[in-house]
Short mmCIF file of C-alpha atoms in Angstrom, two decimals:
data_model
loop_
_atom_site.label_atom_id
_atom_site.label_comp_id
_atom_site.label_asym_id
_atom_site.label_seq_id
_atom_site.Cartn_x
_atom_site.Cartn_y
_atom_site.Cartn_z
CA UNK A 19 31.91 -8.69 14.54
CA UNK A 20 29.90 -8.46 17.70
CA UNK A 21 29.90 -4.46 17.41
CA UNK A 22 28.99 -4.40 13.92
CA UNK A 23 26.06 -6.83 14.98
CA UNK A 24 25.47 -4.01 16.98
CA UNK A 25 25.31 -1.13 14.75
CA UNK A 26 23.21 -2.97 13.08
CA UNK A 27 20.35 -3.71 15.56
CA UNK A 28 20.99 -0.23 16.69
CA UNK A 29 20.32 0.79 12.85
CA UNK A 30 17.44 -1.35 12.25
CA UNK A 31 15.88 -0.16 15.71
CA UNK A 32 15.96 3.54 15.07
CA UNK A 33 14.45 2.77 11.46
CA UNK A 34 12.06 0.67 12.96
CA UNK A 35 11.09 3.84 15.29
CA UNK A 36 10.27 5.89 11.74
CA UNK A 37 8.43 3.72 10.02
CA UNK A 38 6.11 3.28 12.85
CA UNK A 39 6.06 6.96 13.55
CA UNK A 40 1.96 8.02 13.24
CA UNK A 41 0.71 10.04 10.21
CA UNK A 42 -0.23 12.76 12.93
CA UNK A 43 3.51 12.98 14.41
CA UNK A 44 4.55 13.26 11.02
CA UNK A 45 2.51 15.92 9.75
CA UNK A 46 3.31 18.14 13.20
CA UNK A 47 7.32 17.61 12.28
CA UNK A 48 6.41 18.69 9.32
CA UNK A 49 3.10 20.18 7.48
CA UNK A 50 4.30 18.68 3.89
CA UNK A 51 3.81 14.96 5.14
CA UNK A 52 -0.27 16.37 5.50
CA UNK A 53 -0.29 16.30 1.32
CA UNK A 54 -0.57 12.27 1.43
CA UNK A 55 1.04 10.95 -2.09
CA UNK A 56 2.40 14.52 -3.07
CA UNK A 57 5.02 14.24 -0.57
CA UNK A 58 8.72 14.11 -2.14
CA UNK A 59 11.20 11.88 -1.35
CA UNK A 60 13.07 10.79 1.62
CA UNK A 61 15.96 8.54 1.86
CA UNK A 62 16.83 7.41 4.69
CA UNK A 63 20.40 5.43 4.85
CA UNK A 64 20.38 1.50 6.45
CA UNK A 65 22.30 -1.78 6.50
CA UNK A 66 21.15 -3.69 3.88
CA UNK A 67 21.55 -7.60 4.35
CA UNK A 68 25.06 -9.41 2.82
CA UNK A 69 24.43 -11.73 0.31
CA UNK A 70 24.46 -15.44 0.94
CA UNK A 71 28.25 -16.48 0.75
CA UNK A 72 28.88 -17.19 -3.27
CA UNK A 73 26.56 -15.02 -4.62
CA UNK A 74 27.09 -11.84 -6.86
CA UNK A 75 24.46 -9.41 -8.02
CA UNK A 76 23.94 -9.50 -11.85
CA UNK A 77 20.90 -7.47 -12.98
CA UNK A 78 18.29 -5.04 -11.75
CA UNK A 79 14.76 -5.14 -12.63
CA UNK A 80 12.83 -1.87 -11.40
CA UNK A 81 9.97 0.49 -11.54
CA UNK A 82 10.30 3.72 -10.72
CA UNK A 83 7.56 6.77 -10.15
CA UNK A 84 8.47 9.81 -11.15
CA UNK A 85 9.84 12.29 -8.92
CA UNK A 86 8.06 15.85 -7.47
CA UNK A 87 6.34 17.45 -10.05
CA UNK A 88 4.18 20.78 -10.16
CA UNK A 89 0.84 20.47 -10.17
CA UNK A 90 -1.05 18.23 -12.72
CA UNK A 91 -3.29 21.40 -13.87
CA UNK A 92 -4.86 24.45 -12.66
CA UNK A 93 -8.35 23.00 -11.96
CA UNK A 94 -7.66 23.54 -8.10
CA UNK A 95 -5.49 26.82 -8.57
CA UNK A 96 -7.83 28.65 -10.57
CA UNK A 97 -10.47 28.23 -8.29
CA UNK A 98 -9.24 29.55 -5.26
CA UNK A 99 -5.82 31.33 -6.51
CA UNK A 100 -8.00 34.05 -7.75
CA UNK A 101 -10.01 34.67 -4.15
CA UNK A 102 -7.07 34.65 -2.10
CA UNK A 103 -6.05 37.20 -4.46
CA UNK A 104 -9.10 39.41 -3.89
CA UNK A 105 -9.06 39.00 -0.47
CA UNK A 106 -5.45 40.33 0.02
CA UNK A 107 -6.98 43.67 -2.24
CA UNK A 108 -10.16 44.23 -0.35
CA UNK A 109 -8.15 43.90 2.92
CA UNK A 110 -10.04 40.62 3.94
CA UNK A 111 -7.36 38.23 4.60
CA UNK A 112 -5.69 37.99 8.69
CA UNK A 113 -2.07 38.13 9.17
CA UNK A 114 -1.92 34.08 8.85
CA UNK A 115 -3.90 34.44 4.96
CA UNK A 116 -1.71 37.55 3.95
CA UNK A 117 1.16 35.60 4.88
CA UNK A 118 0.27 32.33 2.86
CA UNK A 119 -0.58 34.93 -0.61
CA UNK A 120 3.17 35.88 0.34
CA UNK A 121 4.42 32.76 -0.16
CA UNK A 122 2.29 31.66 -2.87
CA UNK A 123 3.26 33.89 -5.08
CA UNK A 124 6.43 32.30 -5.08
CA UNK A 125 5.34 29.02 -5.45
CA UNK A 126 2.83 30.74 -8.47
CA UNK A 127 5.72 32.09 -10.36
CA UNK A 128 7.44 28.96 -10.57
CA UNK A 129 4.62 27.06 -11.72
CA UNK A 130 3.38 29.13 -14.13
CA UNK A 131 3.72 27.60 -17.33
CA UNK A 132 5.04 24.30 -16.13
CA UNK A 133 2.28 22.54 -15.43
CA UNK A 134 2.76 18.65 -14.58
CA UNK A 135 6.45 18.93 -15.74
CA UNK A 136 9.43 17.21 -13.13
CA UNK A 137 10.78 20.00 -11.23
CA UNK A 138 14.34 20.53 -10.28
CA UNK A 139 14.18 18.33 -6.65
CA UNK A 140 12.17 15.41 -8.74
CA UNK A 141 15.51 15.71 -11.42
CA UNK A 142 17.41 15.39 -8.51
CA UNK A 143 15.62 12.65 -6.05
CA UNK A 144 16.16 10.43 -9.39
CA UNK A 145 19.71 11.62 -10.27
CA UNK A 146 20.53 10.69 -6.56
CA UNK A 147 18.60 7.23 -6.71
CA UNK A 148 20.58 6.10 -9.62
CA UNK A 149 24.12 7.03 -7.71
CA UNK A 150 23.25 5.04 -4.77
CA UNK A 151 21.98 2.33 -7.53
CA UNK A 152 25.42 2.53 -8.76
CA UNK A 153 27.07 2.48 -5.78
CA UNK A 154 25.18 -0.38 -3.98
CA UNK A 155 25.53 -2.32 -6.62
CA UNK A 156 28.61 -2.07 -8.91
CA UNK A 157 29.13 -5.93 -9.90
CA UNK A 158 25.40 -4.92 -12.07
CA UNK A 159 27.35 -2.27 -14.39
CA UNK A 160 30.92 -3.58 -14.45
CA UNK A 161 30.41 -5.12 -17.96
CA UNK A 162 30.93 -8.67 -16.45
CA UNK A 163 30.48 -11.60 -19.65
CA UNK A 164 29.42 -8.48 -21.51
CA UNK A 165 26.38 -6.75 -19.83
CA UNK A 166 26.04 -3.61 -20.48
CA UNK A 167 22.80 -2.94 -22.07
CA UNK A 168 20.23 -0.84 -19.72
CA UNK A 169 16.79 -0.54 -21.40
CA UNK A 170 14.96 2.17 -19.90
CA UNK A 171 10.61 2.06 -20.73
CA UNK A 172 9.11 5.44 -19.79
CA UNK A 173 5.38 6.18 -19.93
CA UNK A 174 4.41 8.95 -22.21
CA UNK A 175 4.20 11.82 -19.65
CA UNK A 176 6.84 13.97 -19.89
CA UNK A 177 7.41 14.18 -16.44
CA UNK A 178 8.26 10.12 -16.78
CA UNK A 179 10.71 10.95 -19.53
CA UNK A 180 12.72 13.51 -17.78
CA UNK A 181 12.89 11.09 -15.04
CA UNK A 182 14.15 8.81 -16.73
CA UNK A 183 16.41 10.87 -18.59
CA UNK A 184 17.94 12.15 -15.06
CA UNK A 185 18.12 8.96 -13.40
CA UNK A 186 20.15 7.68 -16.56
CA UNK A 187 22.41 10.22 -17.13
CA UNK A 188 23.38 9.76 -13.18
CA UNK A 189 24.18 6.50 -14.09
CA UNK A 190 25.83 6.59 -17.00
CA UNK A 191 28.40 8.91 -15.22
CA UNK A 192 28.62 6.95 -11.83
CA UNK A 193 29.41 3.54 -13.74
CA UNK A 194 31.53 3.00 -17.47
CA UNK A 195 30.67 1.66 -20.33
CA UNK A 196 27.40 0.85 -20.41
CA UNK A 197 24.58 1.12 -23.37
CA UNK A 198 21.14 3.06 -22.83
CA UNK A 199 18.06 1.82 -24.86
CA UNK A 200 15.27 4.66 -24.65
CA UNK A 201 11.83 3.57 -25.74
CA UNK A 202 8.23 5.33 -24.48
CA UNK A 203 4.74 4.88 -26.93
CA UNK A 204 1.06 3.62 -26.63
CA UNK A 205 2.53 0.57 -26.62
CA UNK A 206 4.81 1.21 -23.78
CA UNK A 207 2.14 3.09 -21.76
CA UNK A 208 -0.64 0.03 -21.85
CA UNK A 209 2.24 -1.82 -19.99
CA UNK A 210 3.76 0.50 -17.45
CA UNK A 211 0.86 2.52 -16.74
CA UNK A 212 -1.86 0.59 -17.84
CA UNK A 213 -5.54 2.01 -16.57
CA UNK A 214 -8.76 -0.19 -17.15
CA UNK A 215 -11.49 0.89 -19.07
CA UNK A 216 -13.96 2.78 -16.82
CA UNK A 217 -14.17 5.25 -14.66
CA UNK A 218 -16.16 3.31 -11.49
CA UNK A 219 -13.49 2.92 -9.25
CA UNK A 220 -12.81 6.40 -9.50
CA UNK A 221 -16.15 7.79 -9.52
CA UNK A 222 -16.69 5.93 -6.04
CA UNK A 223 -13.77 6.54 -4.42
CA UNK A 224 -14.60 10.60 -5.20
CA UNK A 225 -18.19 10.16 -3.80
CA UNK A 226 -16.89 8.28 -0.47
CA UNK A 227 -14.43 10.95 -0.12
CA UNK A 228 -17.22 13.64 -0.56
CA UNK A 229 -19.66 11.65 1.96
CA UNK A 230 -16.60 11.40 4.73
CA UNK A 231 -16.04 15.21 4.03
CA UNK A 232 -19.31 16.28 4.86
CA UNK A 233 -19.27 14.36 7.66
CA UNK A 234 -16.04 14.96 9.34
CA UNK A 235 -14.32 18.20 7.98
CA UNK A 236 -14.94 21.85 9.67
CA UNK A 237 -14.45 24.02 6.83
CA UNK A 238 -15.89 26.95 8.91
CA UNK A 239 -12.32 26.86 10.94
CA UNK A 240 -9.96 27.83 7.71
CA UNK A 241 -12.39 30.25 6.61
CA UNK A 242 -11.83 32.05 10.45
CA UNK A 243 -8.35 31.23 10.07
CA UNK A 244 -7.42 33.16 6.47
CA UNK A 245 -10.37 35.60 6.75
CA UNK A 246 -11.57 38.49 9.13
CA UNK A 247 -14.93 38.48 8.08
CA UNK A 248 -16.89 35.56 7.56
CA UNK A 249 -19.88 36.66 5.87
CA UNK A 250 -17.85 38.69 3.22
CA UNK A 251 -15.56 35.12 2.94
CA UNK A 252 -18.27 33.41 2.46
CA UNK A 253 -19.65 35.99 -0.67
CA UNK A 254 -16.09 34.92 -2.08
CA UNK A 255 -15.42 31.40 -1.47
CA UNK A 256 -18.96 29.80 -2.10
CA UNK A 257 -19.17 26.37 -0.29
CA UNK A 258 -16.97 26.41 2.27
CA UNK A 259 -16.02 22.48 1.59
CA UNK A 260 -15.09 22.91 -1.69
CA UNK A 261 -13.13 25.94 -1.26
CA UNK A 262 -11.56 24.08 2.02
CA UNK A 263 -10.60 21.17 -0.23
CA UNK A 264 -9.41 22.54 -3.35
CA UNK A 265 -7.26 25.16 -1.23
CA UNK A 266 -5.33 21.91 0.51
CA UNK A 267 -5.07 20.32 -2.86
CA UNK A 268 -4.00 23.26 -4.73
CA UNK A 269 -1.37 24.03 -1.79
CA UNK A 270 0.27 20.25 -1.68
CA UNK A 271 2.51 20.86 -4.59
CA UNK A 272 4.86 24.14 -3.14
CA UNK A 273 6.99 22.03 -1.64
CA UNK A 274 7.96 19.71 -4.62
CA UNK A 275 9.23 23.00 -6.80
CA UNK A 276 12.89 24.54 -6.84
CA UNK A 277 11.81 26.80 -4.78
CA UNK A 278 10.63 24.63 -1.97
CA UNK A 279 7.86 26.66 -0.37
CA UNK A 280 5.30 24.44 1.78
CA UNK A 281 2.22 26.34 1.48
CA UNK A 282 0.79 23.55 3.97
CA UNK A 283 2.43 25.18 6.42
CA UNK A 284 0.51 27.92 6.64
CA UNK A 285 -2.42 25.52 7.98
CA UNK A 286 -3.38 25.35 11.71
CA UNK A 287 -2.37 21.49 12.41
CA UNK A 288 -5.92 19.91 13.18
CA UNK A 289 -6.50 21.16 9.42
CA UNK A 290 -4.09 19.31 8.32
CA UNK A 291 -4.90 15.80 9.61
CA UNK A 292 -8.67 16.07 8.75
CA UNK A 293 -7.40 16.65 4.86
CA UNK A 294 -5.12 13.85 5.09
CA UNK A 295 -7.66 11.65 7.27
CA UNK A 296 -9.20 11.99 3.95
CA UNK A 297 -6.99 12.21 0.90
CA UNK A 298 -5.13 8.92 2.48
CA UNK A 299 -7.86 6.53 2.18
CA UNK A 300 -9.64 7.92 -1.27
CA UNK A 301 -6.01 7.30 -3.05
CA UNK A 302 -5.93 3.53 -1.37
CA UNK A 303 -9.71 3.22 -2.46
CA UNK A 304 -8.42 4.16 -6.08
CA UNK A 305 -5.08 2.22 -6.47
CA UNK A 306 -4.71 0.06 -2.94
CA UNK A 307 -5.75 -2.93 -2.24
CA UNK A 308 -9.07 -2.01 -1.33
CA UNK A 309 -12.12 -4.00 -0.03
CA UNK A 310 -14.20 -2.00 -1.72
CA UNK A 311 -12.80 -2.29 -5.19
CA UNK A 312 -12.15 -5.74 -5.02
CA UNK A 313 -9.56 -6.87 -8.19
CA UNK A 314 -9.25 -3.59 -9.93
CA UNK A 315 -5.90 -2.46 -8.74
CA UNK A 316 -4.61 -6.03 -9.91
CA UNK A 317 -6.21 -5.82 -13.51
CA UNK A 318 -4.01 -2.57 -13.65
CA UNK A 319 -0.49 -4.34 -12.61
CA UNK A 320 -1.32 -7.99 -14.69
CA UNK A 321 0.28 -6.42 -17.89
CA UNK A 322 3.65 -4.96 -15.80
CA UNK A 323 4.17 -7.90 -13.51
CA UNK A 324 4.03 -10.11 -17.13
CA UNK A 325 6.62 -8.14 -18.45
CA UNK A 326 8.56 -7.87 -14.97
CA UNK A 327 8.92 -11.94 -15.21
CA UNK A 328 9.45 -11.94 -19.28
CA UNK A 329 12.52 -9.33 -19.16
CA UNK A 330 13.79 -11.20 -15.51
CA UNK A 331 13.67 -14.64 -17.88
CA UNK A 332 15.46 -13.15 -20.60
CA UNK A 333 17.95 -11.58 -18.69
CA UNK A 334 18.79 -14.77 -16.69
CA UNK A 335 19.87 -16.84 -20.44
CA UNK A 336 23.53 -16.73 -20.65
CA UNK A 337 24.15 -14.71 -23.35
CA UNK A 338 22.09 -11.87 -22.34
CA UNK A 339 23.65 -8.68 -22.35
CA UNK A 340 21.38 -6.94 -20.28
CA UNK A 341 22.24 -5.16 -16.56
CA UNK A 342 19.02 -3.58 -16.23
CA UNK A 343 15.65 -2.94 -17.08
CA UNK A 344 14.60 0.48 -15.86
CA UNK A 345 10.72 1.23 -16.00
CA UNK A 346 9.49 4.74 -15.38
CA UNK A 347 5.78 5.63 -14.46
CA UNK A 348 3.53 6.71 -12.29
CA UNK A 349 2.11 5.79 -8.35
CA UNK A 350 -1.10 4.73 -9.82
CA UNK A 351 0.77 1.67 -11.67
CA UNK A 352 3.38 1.03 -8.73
CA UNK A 353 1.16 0.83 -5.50
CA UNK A 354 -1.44 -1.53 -7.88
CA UNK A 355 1.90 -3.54 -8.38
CA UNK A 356 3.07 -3.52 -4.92
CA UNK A 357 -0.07 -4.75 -3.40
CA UNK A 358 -0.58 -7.24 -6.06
CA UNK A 359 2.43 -8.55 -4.95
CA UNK A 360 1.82 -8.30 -1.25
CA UNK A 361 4.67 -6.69 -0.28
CA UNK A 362 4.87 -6.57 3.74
CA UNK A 363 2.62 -3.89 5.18
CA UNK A 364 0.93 -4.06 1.56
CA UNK A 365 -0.14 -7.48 1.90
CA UNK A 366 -4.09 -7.06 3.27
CA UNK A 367 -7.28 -6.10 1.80
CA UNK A 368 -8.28 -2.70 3.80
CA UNK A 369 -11.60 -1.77 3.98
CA UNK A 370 -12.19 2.44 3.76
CA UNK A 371 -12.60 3.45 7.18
CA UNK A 372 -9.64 1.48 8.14
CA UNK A 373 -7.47 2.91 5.90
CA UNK A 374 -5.73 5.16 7.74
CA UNK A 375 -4.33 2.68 10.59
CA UNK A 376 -2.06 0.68 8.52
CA UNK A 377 -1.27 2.78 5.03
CA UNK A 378 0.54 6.43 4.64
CA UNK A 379 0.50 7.30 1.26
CA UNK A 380 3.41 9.98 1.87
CA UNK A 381 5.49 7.29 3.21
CA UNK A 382 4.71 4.50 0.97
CA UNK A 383 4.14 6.04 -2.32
CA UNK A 384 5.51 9.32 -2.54
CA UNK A 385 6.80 11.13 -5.49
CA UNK A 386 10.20 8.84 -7.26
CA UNK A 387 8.41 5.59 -4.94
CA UNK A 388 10.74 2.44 -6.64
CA UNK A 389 10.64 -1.05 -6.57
CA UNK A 390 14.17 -2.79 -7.10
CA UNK A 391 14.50 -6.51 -7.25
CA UNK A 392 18.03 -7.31 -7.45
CA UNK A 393 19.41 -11.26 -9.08
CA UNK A 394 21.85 -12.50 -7.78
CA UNK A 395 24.01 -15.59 -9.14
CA UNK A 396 26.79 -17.83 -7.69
CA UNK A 397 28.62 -20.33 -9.80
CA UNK A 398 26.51 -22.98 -9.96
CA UNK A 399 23.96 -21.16 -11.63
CA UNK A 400 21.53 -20.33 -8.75
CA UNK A 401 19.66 -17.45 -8.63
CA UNK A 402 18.48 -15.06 -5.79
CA UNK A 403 16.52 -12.31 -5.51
CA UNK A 404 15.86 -9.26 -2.86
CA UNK A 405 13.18 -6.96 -3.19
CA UNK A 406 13.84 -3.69 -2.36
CA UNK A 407 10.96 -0.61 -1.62
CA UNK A 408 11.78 3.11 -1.51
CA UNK A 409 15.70 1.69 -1.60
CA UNK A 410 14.83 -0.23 1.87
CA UNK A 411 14.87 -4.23 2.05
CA UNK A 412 11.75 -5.59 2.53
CA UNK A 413 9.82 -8.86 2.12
CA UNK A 414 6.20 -10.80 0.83
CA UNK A 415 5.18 -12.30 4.12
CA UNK A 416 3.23 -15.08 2.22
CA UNK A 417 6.35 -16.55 0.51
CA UNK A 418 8.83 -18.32 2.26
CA UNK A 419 12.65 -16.81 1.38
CA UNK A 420 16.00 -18.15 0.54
CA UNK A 421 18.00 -16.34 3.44
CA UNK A 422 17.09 -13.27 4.99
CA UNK A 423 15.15 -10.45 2.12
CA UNK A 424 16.66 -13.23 -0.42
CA UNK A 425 13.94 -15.31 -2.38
CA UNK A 426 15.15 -18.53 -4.61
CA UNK A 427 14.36 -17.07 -8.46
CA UNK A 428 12.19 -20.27 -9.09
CA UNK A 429 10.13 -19.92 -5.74
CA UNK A 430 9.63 -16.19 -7.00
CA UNK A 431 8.91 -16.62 -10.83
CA UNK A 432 6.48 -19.62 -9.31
CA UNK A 433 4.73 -16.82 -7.14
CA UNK A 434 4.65 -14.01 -9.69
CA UNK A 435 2.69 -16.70 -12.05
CA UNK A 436 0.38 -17.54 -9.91
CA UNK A 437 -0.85 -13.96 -9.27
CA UNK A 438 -1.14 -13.88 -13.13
#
């Protein structure tokens, strides 16, 4: 006993040590963490917390995004695809830009055609989610007193589909027995991925980004980095911000294809964090809790924390036959949800500017981000929940809890209410 308590401080230590690891350590590891919430997945294997003595786990409620995807469209590529492309024939580019149009090709050819579809790692970060699901949690998808009903909601995009359609078929063939309900639709979407009317939030999250850009960013230094003549670059690229930021943002998705180029890179490191010292805080401004914003995120997760407590009360009645309800969208419905519930180190209002000291959007809401909340029951009839993020245990700070990451059902529902 006392050396598996010891593993497991030893575990939770060295876990500790990454999730405290700085953006800027992370992006000089490696250049991918730089493209904020287009990072893929990482999985990183702990000791999750036993169960209070008596109690079995029962059903699953989860949201899921979807995993790494190509680009959404071309409206970055086609912009500066095209000039890098010139450059290479008019001899313009240094060794550092000819060797980035080496690789992009690559990452071009793969893409072409498939814009915003899953690619073959986001099939596989949700095929690989749904074994550990499996395996974690076998006593869900045994068939016990008849559940074996899994109803899986996707949003329309078929990126969210094939998600779910990957993710399912994992677990269909790491458990037995068990029935898949498939259902997507307007209907669907307004619940999962529901977006308010308006455009506001968006509109001034792009214009504080712009402001910070023109104040901060040195656009001059990637132009001198890819180019051998400025004044010729600068015939090419126009505005040297624009170009700067719709090269970073057109180069953030190589990494998430089959192929698994990172175009980022082939940026010089101080490039790098300026981007991300930028893209990190306009996303939280969008979706975050932000101070700026005020309630907006939590008009977008009212309708899919309803539904989280309506399918959790169903599923709870005795004769329900249902193991799980899967949900599969998109990381501007889960990080509204996530901070509307105040999960720990989602739990405060940030302001802009301050952004950047407490929230990493690679970590904390990259591509196939989930939320699991596992029930458990013992024979009495009592019910107890743990919250999972990104398949790690974690906690609402606000809310006292049952044992451990385990909340009482009732003290949970009560909560979820209230923030209704």
């Amino acid at each position: 006993m006392r050396k598996l308590l010891l593993l497991i401080c030893l575990m939770t230590i060295g876990l500790s040590a990454v999730d405290a690891q700085g953006y800027k350590e992370l992006i000089k590891d490696n250049p991918a963490y730089a493209g904020a919430n287009m990072m893929n997945y990482h999985y990183d294997a702990g000791v999750y917390t036993p169960a209070p003595k008596g109690f079995k786990p029962f059903y699953i409620s989860h949201y899921g995004r979807h995993g790494s995807r190509y680009d959404t469209s071309d409206v970055n590529a086609e912009k500066v695809w095209p000039i890098m492309r010139e450059a290479h024939r008019l001899g313009l580019l240094t060794p550092a830009g000819e060797a980035f149009c080496a690789d992009l090709d690559a990452v071009l050819s793969e893409q072409d055609g498939m814009y915003g579809m899953l690619t073959g790692l986001g099939a596989k970060e949700h095929r690989q989610i749904a074994e550990r699901m499996a395996a974690n949690f076998p006593e869900v998808f045994s068939g016990a007193k008849g559940r074996r009903k899994v109803e899986c909601l996707s949003s329309l995009s078929p990126r969210c589909i094939v998600s779910m359609t990957n993710f399912s078929l994992s677990l269909d063939r790491n458990t037995k027995g068990l029935d898949f309900n498939f259902v997507t639709g307007n209907r669907i979407y307004d619940i999962i991925a529901y977006q308010p009317q308006g455009t506001a939030p968006k509109k001034v999250a792009a214009t504080k980004e712009e402001d910070v850009r023109r104040e901060t960013m040195k656009p001059m230094e990637i132009i001198e980095y890819f180019f051998n003549d400025t004044g010729a670059a600068l015939e090419l690229t126009g505005d040297p911000y624009s170009f700067e930021q719709r090269l970073y943002l057109a180069s953030c998705v190589g990494h998430l294809s089959d192929h698994g180029t990172c175009l980022l890179a082939h940026f010089p490191y101080e490039v790098l964090v300026r981007n991300f010292e930028v893209r990190n805080p306009r996303f939280y401004l969008s979706y975050g809790m932000s101070d700026e914003m005020s309630d907006y995120q939590i008009q977008i997760s009212r309708k899919l924390l309803s539904d989280i407590v309506e399918k959790a009360d169903a599923a709870l009645k005795d004769d329900s036959q249902t193991a799980a309800d899967l949900r599969f969208g998109h990381d501007t419905a889960l990080l509204p949800l996530v901070g509307h519930l105040r999960l720990e180190g989602l739990d405060n209002w940030v302001a802009f500017d301050k952004v950047n000291e407490v929230f990493n959007s690679a970590t904390q809401i990259c591509m196939a981000s989930n939320l699991q909340m596992i029930f458990y029951r013992n024979k009495s009839g009592e019910v107890l929940v743990k919250l999972m993020y990104n398949e790690k245990e974690t906690s609402i700070p606000s809310l006292n809890g049952f044992s451990g990451p385990y909340y009482k059902w009732e003290d949970l529902r009560e909560y979820f209410v209230s923030l209704l």
